[in-house]
PDB file of C-alpha atoms in Angstrom:
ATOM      1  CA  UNK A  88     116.825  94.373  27.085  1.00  0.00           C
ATOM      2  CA  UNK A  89     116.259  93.547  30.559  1.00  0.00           C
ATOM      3  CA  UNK A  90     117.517  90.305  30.734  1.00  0.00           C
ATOM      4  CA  UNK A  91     121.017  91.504  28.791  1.00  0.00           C
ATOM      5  CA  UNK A  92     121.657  93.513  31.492  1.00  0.00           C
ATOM      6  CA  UNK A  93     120.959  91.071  34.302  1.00  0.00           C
ATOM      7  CA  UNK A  94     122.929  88.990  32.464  1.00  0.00           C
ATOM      8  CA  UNK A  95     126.145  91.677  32.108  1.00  0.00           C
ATOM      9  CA  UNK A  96     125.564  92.129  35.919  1.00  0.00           C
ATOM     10  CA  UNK A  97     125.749  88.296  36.932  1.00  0.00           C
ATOM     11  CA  UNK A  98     128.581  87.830  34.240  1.00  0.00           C
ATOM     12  CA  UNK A  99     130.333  90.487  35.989  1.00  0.00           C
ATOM     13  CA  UNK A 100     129.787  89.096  39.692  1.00  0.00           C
ATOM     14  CA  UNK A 101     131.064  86.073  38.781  1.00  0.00           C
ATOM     15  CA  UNK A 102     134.315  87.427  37.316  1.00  0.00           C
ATOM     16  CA  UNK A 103     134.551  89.452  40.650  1.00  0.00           C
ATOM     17  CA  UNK A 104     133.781  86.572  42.392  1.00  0.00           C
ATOM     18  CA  UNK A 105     136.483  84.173  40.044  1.00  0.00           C
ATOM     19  CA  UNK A 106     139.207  86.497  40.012  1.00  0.00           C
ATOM     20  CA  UNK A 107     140.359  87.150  43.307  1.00  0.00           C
ATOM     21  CA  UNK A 108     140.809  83.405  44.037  1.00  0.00           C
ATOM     22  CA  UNK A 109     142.497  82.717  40.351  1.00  0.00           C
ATOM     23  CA  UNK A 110     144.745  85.422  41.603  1.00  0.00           C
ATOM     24  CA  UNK A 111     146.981  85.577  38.279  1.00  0.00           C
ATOM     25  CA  UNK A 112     149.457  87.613  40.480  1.00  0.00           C
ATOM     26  CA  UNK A 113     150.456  84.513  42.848  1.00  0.00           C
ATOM     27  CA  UNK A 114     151.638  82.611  39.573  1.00  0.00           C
ATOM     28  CA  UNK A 115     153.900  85.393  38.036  1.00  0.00           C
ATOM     29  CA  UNK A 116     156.890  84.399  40.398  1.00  0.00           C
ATOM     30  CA  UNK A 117     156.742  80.861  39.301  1.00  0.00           C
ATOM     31  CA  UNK A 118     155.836  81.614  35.586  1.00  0.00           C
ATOM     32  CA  UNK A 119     158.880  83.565  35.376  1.00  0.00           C
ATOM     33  CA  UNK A 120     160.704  81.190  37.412  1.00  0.00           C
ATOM     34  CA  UNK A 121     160.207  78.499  34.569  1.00  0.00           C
ATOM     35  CA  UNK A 122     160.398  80.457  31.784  1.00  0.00           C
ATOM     36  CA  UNK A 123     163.430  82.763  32.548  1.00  0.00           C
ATOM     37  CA  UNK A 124     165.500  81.444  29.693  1.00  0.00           C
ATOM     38  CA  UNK A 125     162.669  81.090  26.884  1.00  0.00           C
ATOM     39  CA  UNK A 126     162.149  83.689  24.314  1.00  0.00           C
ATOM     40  CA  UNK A 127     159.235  86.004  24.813  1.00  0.00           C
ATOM     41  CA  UNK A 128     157.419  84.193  22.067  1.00  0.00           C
ATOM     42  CA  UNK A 129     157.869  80.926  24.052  1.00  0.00           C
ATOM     43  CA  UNK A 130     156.330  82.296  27.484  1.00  0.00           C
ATOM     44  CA  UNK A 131     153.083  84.394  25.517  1.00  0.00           C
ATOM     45  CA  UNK A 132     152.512  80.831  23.721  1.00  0.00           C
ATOM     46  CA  UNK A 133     152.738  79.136  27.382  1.00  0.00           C
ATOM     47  CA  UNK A 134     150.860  82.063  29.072  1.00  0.00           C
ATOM     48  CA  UNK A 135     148.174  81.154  26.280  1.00  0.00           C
ATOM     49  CA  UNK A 136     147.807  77.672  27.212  1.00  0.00           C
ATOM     50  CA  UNK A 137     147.760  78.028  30.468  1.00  0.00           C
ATOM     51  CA  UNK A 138     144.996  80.327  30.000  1.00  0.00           C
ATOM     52  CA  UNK A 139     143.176  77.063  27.247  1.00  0.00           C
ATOM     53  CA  UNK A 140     143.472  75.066  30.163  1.00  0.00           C
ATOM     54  CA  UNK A 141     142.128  76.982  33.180  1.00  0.00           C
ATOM     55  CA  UNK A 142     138.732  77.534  30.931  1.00  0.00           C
ATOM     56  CA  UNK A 143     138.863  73.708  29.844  1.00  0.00           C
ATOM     57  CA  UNK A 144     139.174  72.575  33.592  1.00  0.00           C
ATOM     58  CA  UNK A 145     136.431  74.950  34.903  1.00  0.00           C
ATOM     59  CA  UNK A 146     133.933  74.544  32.385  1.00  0.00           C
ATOM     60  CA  UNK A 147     134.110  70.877  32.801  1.00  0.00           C
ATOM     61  CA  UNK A 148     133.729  71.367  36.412  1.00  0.00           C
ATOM     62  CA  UNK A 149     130.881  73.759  35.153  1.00  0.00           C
ATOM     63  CA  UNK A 150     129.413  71.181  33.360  1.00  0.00           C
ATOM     64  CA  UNK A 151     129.569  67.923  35.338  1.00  0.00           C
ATOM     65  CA  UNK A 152     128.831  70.151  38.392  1.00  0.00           C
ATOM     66  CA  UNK A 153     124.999  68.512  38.677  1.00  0.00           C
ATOM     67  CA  UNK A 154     126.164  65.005  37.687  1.00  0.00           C
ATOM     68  CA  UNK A 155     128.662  65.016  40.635  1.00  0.00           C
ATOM     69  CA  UNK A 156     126.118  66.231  42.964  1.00  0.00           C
ATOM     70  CA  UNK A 157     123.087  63.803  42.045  1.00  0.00           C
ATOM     71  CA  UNK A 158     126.189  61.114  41.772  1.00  0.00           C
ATOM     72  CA  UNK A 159     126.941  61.475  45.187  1.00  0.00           C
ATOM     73  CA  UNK A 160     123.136  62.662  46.373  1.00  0.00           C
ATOM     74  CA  UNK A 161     124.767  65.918  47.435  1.00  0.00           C
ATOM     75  CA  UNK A 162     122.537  69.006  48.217  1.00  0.00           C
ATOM     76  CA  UNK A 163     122.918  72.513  46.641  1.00  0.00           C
ATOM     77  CA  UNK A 164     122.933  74.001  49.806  1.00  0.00           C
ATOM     78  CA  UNK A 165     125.705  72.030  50.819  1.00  0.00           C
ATOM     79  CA  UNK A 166     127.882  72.428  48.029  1.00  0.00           C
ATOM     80  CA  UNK A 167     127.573  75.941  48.149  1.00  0.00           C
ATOM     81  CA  UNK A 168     128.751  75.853  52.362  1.00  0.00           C
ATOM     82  CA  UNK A 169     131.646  73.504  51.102  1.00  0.00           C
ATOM     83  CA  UNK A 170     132.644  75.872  48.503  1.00  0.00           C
ATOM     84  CA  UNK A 171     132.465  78.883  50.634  1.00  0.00           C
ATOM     85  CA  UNK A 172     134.252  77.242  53.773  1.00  0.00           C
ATOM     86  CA  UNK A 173     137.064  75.719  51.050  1.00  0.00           C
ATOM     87  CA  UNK A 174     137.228  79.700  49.666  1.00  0.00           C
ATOM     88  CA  UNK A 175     137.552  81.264  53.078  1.00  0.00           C
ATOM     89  CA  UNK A 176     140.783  78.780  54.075  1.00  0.00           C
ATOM     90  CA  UNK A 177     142.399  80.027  51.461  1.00  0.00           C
ATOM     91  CA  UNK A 178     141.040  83.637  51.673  1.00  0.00           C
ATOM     92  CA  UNK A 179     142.555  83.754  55.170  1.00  0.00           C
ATOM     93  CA  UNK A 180     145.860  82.326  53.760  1.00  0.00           C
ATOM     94  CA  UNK A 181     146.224  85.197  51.272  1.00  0.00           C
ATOM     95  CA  UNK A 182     145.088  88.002  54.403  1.00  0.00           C
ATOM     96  CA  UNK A 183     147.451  86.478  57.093  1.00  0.00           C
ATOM     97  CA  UNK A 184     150.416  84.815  55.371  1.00  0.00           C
ATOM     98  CA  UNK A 185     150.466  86.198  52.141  1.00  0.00           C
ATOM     99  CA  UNK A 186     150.383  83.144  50.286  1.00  0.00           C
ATOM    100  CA  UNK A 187     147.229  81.055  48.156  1.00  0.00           C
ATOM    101  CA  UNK A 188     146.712  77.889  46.931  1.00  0.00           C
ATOM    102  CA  UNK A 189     149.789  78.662  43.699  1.00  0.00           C
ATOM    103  CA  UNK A 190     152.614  78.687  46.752  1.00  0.00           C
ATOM    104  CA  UNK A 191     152.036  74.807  48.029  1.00  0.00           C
ATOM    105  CA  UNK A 192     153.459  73.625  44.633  1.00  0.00           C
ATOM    106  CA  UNK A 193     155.508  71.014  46.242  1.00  0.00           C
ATOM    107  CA  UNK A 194     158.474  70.873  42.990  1.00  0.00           C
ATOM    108  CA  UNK A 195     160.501  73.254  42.632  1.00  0.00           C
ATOM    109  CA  UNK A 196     161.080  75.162  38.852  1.00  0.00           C
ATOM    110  CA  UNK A 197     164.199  73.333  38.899  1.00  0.00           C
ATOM    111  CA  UNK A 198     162.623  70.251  39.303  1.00  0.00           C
ATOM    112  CA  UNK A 199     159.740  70.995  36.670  1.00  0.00           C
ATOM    113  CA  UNK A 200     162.604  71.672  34.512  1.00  0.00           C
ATOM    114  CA  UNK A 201     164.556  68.604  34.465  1.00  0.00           C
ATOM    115  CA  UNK A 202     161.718  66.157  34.026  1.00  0.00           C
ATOM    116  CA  UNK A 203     160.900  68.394  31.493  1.00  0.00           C
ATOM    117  CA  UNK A 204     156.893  68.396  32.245  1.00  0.00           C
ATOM    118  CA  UNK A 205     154.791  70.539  29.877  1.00  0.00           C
ATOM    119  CA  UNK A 206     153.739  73.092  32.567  1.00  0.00           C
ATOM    120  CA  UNK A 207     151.213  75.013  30.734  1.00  0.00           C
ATOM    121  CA  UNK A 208     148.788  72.341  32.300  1.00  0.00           C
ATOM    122  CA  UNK A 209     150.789  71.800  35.513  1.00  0.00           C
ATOM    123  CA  UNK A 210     151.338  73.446  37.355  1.00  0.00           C
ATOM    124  CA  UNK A 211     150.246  76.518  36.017  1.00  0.00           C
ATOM    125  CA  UNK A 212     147.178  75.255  34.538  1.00  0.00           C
ATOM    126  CA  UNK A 213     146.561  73.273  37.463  1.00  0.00           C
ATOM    127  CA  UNK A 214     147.087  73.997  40.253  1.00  0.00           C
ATOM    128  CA  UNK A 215     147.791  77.839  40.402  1.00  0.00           C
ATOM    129  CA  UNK A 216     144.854  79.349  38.110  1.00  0.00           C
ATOM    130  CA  UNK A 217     142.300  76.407  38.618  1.00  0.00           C
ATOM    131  CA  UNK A 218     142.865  74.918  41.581  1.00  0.00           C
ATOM    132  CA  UNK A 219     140.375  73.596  44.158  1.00  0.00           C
ATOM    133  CA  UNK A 220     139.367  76.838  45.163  1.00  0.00           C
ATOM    134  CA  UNK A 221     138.513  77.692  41.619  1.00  0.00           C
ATOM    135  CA  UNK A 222     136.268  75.057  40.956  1.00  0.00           C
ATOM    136  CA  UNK A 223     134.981  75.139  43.969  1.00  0.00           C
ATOM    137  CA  UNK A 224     133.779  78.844  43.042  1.00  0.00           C
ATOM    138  CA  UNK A 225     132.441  78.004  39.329  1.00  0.00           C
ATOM    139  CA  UNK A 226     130.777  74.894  40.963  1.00  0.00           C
ATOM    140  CA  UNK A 227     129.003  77.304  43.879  1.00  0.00           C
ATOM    141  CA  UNK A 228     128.003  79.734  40.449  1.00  0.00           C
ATOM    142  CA  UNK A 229     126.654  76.601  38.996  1.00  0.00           C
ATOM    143  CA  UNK A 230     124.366  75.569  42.068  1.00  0.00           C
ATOM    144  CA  UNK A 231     122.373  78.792  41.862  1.00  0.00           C
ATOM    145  CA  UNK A 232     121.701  78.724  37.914  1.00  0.00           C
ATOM    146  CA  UNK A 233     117.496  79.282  38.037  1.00  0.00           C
ATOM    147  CA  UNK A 234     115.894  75.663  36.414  1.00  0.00           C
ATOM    148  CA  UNK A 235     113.659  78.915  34.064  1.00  0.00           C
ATOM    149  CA  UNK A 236     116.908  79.971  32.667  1.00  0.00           C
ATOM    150  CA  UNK A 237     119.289  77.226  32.284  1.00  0.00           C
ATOM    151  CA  UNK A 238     121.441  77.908  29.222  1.00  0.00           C
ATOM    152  CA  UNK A 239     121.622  81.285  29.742  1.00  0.00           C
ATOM    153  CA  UNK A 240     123.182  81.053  33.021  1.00  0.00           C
ATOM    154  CA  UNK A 241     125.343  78.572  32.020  1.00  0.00           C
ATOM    155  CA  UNK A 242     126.102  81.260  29.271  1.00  0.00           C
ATOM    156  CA  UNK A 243     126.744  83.333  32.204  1.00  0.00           C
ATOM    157  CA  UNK A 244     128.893  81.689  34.145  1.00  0.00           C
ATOM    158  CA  UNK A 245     131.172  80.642  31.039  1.00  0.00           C
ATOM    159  CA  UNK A 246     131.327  84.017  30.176  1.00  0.00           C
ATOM    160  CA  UNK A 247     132.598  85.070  33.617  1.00  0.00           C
ATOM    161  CA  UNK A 248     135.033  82.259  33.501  1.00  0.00           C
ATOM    162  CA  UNK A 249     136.604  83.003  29.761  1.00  0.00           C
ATOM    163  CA  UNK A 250     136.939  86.945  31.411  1.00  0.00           C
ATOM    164  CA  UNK A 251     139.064  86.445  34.082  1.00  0.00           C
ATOM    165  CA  UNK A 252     141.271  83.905  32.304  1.00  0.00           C
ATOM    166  CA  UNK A 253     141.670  86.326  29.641  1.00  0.00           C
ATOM    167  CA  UNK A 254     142.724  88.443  32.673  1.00  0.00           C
ATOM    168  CA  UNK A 255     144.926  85.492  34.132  1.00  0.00           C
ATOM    169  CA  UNK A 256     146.489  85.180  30.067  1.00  0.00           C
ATOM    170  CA  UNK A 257     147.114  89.293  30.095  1.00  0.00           C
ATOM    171  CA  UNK A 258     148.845  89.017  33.712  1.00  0.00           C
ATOM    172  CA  UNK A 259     151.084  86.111  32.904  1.00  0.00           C
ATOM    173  CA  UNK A 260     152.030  87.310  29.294  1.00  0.00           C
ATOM    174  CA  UNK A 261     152.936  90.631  31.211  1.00  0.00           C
ATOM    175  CA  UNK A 262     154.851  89.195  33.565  1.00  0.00           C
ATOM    176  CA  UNK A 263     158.146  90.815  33.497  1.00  0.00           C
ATOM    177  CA  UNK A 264     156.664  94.149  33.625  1.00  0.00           C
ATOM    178  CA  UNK A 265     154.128  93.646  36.540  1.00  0.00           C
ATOM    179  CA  UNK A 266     156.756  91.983  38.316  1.00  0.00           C
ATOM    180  CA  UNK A 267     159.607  95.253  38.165  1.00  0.00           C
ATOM    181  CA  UNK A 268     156.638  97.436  38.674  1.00  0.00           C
ATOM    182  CA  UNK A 269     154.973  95.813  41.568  1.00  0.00           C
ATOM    183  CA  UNK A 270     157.910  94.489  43.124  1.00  0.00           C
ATOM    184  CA  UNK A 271     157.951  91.335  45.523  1.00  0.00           C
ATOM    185  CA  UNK A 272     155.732  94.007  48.179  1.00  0.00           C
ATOM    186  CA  UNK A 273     153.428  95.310  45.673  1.00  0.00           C
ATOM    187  CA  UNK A 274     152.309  91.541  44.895  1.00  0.00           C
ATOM    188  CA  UNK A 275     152.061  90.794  48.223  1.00  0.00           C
ATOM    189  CA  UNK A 276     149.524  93.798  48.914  1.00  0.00           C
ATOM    190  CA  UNK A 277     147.493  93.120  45.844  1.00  0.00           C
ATOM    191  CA  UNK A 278     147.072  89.427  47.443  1.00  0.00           C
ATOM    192  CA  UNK A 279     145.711  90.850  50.912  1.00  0.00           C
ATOM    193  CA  UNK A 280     143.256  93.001  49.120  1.00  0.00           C
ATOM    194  CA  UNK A 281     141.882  90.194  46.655  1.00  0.00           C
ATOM    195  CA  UNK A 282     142.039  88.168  50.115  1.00  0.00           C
ATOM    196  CA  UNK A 283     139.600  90.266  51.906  1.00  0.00           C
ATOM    197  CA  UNK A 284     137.393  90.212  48.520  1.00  0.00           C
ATOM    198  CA  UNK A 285     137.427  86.525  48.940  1.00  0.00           C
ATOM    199  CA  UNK A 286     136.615  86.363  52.235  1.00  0.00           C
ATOM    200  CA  UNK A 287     133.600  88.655  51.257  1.00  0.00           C
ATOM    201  CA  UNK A 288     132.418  86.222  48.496  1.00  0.00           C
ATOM    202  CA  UNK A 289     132.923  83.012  50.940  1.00  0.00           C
ATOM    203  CA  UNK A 290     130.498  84.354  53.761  1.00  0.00           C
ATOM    204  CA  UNK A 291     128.098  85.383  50.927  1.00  0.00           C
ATOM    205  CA  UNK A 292     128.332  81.557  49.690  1.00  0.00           C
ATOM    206  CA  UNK A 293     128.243  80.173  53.291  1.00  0.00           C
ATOM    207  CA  UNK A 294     125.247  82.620  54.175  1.00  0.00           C
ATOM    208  CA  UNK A 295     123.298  81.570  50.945  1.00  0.00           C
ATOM    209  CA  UNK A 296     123.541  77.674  51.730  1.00  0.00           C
ATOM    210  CA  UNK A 297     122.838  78.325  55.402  1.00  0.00           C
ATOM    211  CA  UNK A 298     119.406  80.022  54.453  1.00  0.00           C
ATOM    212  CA  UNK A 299     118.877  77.242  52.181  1.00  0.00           C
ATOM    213  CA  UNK A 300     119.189  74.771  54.840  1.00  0.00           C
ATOM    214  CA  UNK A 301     116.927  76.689  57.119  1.00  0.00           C
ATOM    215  CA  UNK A 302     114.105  77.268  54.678  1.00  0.00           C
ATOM    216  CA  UNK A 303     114.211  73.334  53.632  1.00  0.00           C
ATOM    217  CA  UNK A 304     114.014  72.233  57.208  1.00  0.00           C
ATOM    218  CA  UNK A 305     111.630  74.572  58.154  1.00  0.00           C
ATOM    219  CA  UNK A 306     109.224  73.607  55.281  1.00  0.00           C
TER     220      UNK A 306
END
């Protein structure tokens, strides 16, 4: 019984940890932007994939996570000080300017629109809900899995992930009504708050690897 409820509390950390970077509000502009004349059916069935995809892209990332680092003889101290210096750029991007990693699309919807690319996967998909500060987050979650309990943290983390997309899926398939409640301001403020959250779970990450380093060279 003990170990279910560590495992609830890490599940939850890394949702907490997921969601403020995912930021689901940042993509409702340009969801509705490209689906402003589909039928409500169309834009849930989008909103869905989108939502397939985020969890596809960061469970692989998940997944090959200790491939890519014994590939490239990369230490798990260092990826996690990567990971939190890549979350706190974009942290302070949401605090100071009000804008994440889902407002440097470089198209336009116009342009999506008229080379009529299947945006579920991009740029929704990729890059506004999994993007590199995503991955770099699930990869960071990844690093610190205990060798005892492999599967379940893997468990863990996955479960975290399929949470806050399910999050991202409710967000975007409510995005009309978020968007005349909130307002343009209202979105804005929600970003600074899950900005200073961020910036919160980047020194944690940076902190962690930093200790790492200190204890390795030490011993």
């Amino acid at each position: 019984m003990e170990i279910v409820v560590e495992a609830m509390r890490h599940v939850l950390l890394v949702t907490v940890g997921l969601l403020p970077i995912m930021n689901p509000l940042s993509t409702i502009p340009l969801f509705l932007s490209l689906t402003n004349h589909t039928s409500p059916q169309h834009r849930r069935r989008q909103a869905m994939r989108a939502a397939v995809f985020a969890f596809a892209i960061l469970a692989t990332f998940l997944m090959l996570g200790s491939s890519i680092i014994s590939l490239f003889g990369i230490s798990l101290p260092g990826i996690r000080i990567a990971g939190g210096l890549i979350i706190l750029v974009l942290a302070f991007r949401m605090l100071f300017s009000g804008e994440d990693e889902a407002s440097s699309i470089d198209a336009t919807p116009s342009e999506i629109k008229r080379a009529e690319i299947d945006y579920s996967f991009s740029p929704l998909a990729m890059p506004s809900l999994a993007g590199p500060g995503s991955i770099a987050v699930v990869m960071s979650y990844g690093s610190q899995i205990p060798e005892e309990h492999v599967v379940l943290g893997y468990v863990v983390v996955l479960m975290g992930v399929a949470i806050t997309v399910m999050v991202a899926y409710a967000a975007l398939a409510s995005a009309n009504w978020i968007s005349k409640v909130l307002g343009e301001h209202g979105i804005q403020a929600v970003t600074k708050v899950m900005g200073f959250l961020l910036t919160c779970v980047a020194v944690q990450f940076i902190a962690s690897g930093v200790r790492e380093f200190i204890v390795s060279f030490n011993g």
